[in-house]
Amino acid sequence: MRALVINCTLKRSPETSNTEALAAVVEEELRARGVKVESIRAVDLDIPPGVQTDLGPGDPWPGIHRTLLESEILVIASPTWAGHPSSVAQRVIERMDAMLSETDDTGRPVAFNRVAGVVVTGNEDGAHHVISEISGALNEFGYTIPGQAWTYWNQGPGPGPSYLDAEEGREWSASTGRAMASNLVAVAAALAEHPVPAPPS
């Protein structure tokens, strides 16, 4: 089983990413369950805007798209900005929109029988809203969203420390992230045994 984690931080490598730090908890649990995990920072790849799978020379998205189709599990990790997903996360979602019209040899949408979850960090409120926005988009594309397939950390309203700067709430976020990983693997395994069929014509 394979998983792809797309970190939608605004910080380019090698800058420290709080979102990456929490996503790493989920990655560790996935690996402990025998899943091969690949992680990318979308901002490092200069993904152009658009709603097509391939926008031509220099577009890194086709490579990401191939990895999406090779992975049973997808995790989108995003910081919270002004109560919304990052602009990078929105760009990733827009590029994934092309999957709505892509099908396999049986006429089944390519995202069917794949599961997805969400990781959110931020020193402000809005985590549940961000989870809902990203989960809703991924479900529209065809991904199955297991129960409790998310984890988050925030410091509540107003300015405050970031995930790596504070201990408060981190153990809850970590234990919730481990449960998230367990649920993703369980549902991905169930779908492998009993796949969702192509929609009736």
CSV table of C-alpha atoms in Angstrom, one decimal:
chain,number,residue,atom,x,y,z
A,1,MET,CA,0.0,0.0,0.0
A,2,ARG,CA,1.2,3.5,-0.9
A,3,ALA,CA,0.5,6.9,0.5
A,4,LEU,CA,1.2,10.4,-0.8
A,5,VAL,CA,1.4,13.3,1.6
A,6,ILE,CA,1.2,16.8,0.0
A,7,ASN,CA,2.4,19.5,2.4
A,8,CYS,CA,0.8,22.8,1.4
A,9,THR,CA,2.9,25.0,3.6
A,10,LEU,CA,3.8,28.4,2.2
A,11,LYS,CA,7.4,27.8,3.3
A,12,ARG,CA,9.9,26.6,0.8
A,13,SER,CA,12.5,23.9,1.8
A,14,PRO,CA,14.5,23.8,3.9
A,15,GLU,CA,12.6,26.2,6.1
A,16,THR,CA,10.9,24.6,9.1
A,17,SER,CA,7.3,23.7,8.5
A,18,ASN,CA,4.9,23.2,11.5
A,19,THR,CA,2.5,21.5,9.1
A,20,GLU,CA,5.2,19.1,8.0
A,21,ALA,CA,5.9,18.3,11.7
A,22,LEU,CA,2.3,17.2,12.4
A,23,ALA,CA,2.0,15.4,9.1
A,24,ALA,CA,5.1,13.5,10.1
A,25,VAL,CA,3.2,11.9,13.0
A,26,VAL,CA,0.7,10.5,10.5
A,27,GLU,CA,3.4,9.4,8.1
A,28,GLU,CA,5.2,7.5,11.0
A,29,GLU,CA,2.0,5.6,11.9
A,30,LEU,CA,1.4,4.8,8.2
A,31,ARG,CA,4.9,3.4,7.8
A,32,ALA,CA,4.4,1.4,11.1
A,33,ARG,CA,1.4,-0.2,9.3
A,34,GLY,CA,3.5,-1.2,6.3
A,35,VAL,CA,2.6,1.7,4.0
A,36,LYS,CA,5.2,3.1,1.7
A,37,VAL,CA,4.9,6.9,2.2
A,38,GLU,CA,6.1,9.7,-0.2
A,39,SER,CA,5.9,13.3,0.9
A,40,ILE,CA,6.2,16.5,-1.1
A,41,ARG,CA,6.2,20.2,-0.5
A,42,ALA,CA,4.0,21.6,-3.2
A,43,VAL,CA,5.4,25.1,-2.9
A,44,ASP,CA,8.9,23.8,-3.9
A,45,LEU,CA,7.6,22.7,-7.3
A,46,ASP,CA,6.1,26.0,-8.7
A,47,ILE,CA,2.9,24.4,-9.8
A,48,PRO,CA,1.1,26.7,-12.3
A,49,PRO,CA,-2.6,27.5,-11.8
A,50,GLY,CA,-5.1,25.6,-13.9
A,51,VAL,CA,-7.6,22.8,-13.9
A,52,GLN,CA,-5.9,20.4,-16.3
A,53,THR,CA,-3.6,17.5,-15.6
A,54,ASP,CA,-0.9,18.7,-17.9
A,55,LEU,CA,-0.3,22.3,-18.8
A,56,GLY,CA,2.7,21.6,-20.9
A,57,PRO,CA,6.5,21.9,-20.7
A,58,GLY,CA,7.8,22.7,-17.2
A,59,ASP,CA,4.6,21.7,-15.4
A,60,PRO,CA,5.5,19.4,-12.5
A,61,TRP,CA,1.8,18.4,-11.9
A,62,PRO,CA,1.8,15.4,-14.3
A,63,GLY,CA,4.4,13.7,-12.1
A,64,ILE,CA,2.3,14.4,-9.0
A,65,HIS,CA,-0.7,13.1,-10.8
A,66,ARG,CA,1.0,9.8,-11.6
A,67,THR,CA,1.9,9.4,-7.9
A,68,LEU,CA,-1.7,10.1,-7.0
A,69,LEU,CA,-2.8,7.2,-9.2
A,70,GLU,CA,-0.1,4.9,-7.7
A,71,SER,CA,-1.3,5.7,-4.2
A,72,GLU,CA,-4.2,4.2,-2.3
A,73,ILE,CA,-3.9,6.9,0.4
A,74,LEU,CA,-3.7,10.7,0.0
A,75,VAL,CA,-3.1,13.2,2.8
A,76,ILE,CA,-3.4,16.9,2.2
A,77,ALA,CA,-1.7,18.9,4.9
A,78,SER,CA,-2.3,22.7,5.1
A,79,PRO,CA,-1.7,25.6,7.5
A,80,THR,CA,-4.7,27.8,8.3
A,81,TRP,CA,-4.5,31.4,7.0
A,82,ALA,CA,-7.4,33.8,7.6
A,83,GLY,CA,-9.5,30.8,8.5
A,84,HIS,CA,-9.0,29.1,5.2
A,85,PRO,CA,-6.7,26.5,3.6
A,86,SER,CA,-3.4,27.9,2.2
A,87,SER,CA,-3.3,29.3,-1.3
A,88,VAL,CA,-1.0,26.4,-2.1
A,89,ALA,CA,-3.6,23.9,-0.9
A,90,GLN,CA,-6.2,25.6,-3.1
A,91,ARG,CA,-3.9,25.4,-6.1
A,92,VAL,CA,-3.4,21.6,-5.5
A,93,ILE,CA,-7.2,21.2,-5.3
A,94,GLU,CA,-7.7,23.1,-8.5
A,95,ARG,CA,-5.2,20.9,-10.3
A,96,MET,CA,-6.9,17.8,-9.0
A,97,ASP,CA,-10.2,19.0,-10.4
A,98,ALA,CA,-9.2,17.4,-13.7
A,99,MET,CA,-9.6,14.0,-12.1
A,100,LEU,CA,-13.4,14.6,-12.2
A,101,SER,CA,-13.4,13.7,-15.9
A,102,GLU,CA,-10.7,11.0,-15.8
A,103,THR,CA,-11.8,7.3,-15.7
A,104,ASP,CA,-10.1,3.9,-15.8
A,105,ASP,CA,-10.7,1.2,-18.4
A,106,THR,CA,-14.0,0.3,-16.7
A,107,GLY,CA,-15.4,3.8,-16.7
A,108,ARG,CA,-14.7,4.3,-13.0
A,109,PRO,CA,-13.5,7.7,-11.9
A,110,VAL,CA,-9.8,7.4,-11.2
A,111,ALA,CA,-10.1,8.6,-7.5
A,112,PHE,CA,-12.6,5.8,-6.7
A,113,ASN,CA,-11.3,3.2,-4.2
A,114,ARG,CA,-8.7,5.6,-2.8
A,115,VAL,CA,-8.9,7.2,0.6
A,116,ALA,CA,-7.9,10.7,1.8
A,117,GLY,CA,-7.4,12.6,5.0
A,118,VAL,CA,-6.4,16.1,6.1
A,119,VAL,CA,-3.8,17.5,8.5
A,120,VAL,CA,-4.2,21.2,9.6
A,121,THR,CA,-2.0,23.5,11.7
A,122,GLY,CA,-2.3,27.1,12.6
A,123,ASN,CA,-2.0,29.6,15.5
A,124,GLU,CA,-5.5,30.8,14.8
A,125,ASP,CA,-9.0,29.3,14.7
A,126,GLY,CA,-10.5,27.7,11.5
A,127,ALA,CA,-9.1,24.2,11.5
A,128,HIS,CA,-12.6,22.5,11.2
A,129,HIS,CA,-13.5,24.8,8.4
A,130,VAL,CA,-10.2,24.0,6.6
A,131,ILE,CA,-10.8,20.2,7.1
A,132,SER,CA,-14.3,20.6,5.7
A,133,GLU,CA,-13.2,22.5,2.6
A,134,ILE,CA,-10.4,20.1,1.7
A,135,SER,CA,-12.4,16.9,2.6
A,136,GLY,CA,-15.4,18.2,0.6
A,137,ALA,CA,-13.3,18.8,-2.5
A,138,LEU,CA,-11.5,15.4,-2.3
A,139,ASN,CA,-14.8,13.6,-1.8
A,140,GLU,CA,-16.2,15.4,-4.9
A,141,PHE,CA,-13.3,14.1,-6.9
A,142,GLY,CA,-14.1,10.5,-5.9
A,143,TYR,CA,-12.0,9.9,-2.8
A,144,THR,CA,-13.5,8.1,0.2
A,145,ILE,CA,-13.1,10.0,3.4
A,146,PRO,CA,-13.1,7.6,6.4
A,147,GLY,CA,-14.5,8.6,9.7
A,148,GLN,CA,-12.1,10.7,11.7
A,149,ALA,CA,-9.6,11.0,8.8
A,150,TRP,CA,-8.1,14.2,10.1
A,151,THR,CA,-6.0,15.8,12.8
A,152,TYR,CA,-5.2,19.4,13.6
A,153,TRP,CA,-3.5,21.7,16.0
A,154,ASN,CA,-4.2,25.4,16.7
A,155,GLN,CA,-3.7,27.8,19.5
A,156,GLY,CA,-7.2,29.2,19.3
A,157,PRO,CA,-8.2,32.8,18.2
A,158,GLY,CA,-5.7,35.5,18.0
A,159,PRO,CA,-1.9,35.5,17.6
A,160,GLY,CA,0.1,32.9,19.5
A,161,PRO,CA,2.8,30.3,19.2
A,162,SER,CA,3.0,27.7,16.4
A,163,TYR,CA,2.8,23.9,16.7
A,164,LEU,CA,6.5,23.4,17.2
A,165,ASP,CA,6.7,26.3,19.8
A,166,ALA,CA,4.1,25.0,22.2
A,167,GLU,CA,3.4,21.7,24.1
A,168,GLU,CA,-0.2,22.4,24.8
A,169,GLY,CA,-2.5,20.2,22.7
A,170,ARG,CA,0.3,18.4,20.8
A,171,GLU,CA,-0.3,15.0,22.4
A,172,TRP,CA,-4.0,15.2,21.4
A,173,SER,CA,-3.0,16.1,17.9
A,174,ALA,CA,-0.5,13.3,17.7
A,175,SER,CA,-2.9,10.6,19.1
A,176,THR,CA,-5.6,11.8,16.7
A,177,GLY,CA,-3.1,11.7,13.9
A,178,ARG,CA,-2.2,8.1,14.7
A,179,ALA,CA,-5.9,7.2,14.8
A,180,MET,CA,-6.3,8.9,11.4
A,181,ALA,CA,-3.6,6.8,9.9
A,182,SER,CA,-5.2,3.6,11.3
A,183,ASN,CA,-8.6,4.5,9.8
A,184,LEU,CA,-7.1,5.4,6.4
A,185,VAL,CA,-5.3,2.1,6.2
A,186,ALA,CA,-8.4,0.1,7.4
A,187,VAL,CA,-10.7,1.7,4.8
A,188,ALA,CA,-8.1,1.4,2.0
A,189,ALA,CA,-7.8,-2.3,2.7
A,190,ALA,CA,-11.6,-2.7,2.8
A,191,LEU,CA,-11.9,-1.0,-0.6
A,192,ALA,CA,-9.2,-3.2,-2.0
A,193,GLU,CA,-11.2,-6.2,-1.1
A,194,HIS,CA,-14.6,-4.7,-2.0
A,195,PRO,CA,-14.0,-1.9,-4.6
A,196,VAL,CA,-16.6,0.7,-5.5
A,197,PRO,CA,-17.9,-0.2,-9.0
A,198,ALA,CA,-18.1,2.2,-11.9
A,199,PRO,CA,-21.3,4.4,-11.7
A,200,PRO,CA,-24.3,3.0,-13.6
A,201,SER,CA,-24.7,4.6,-17.1
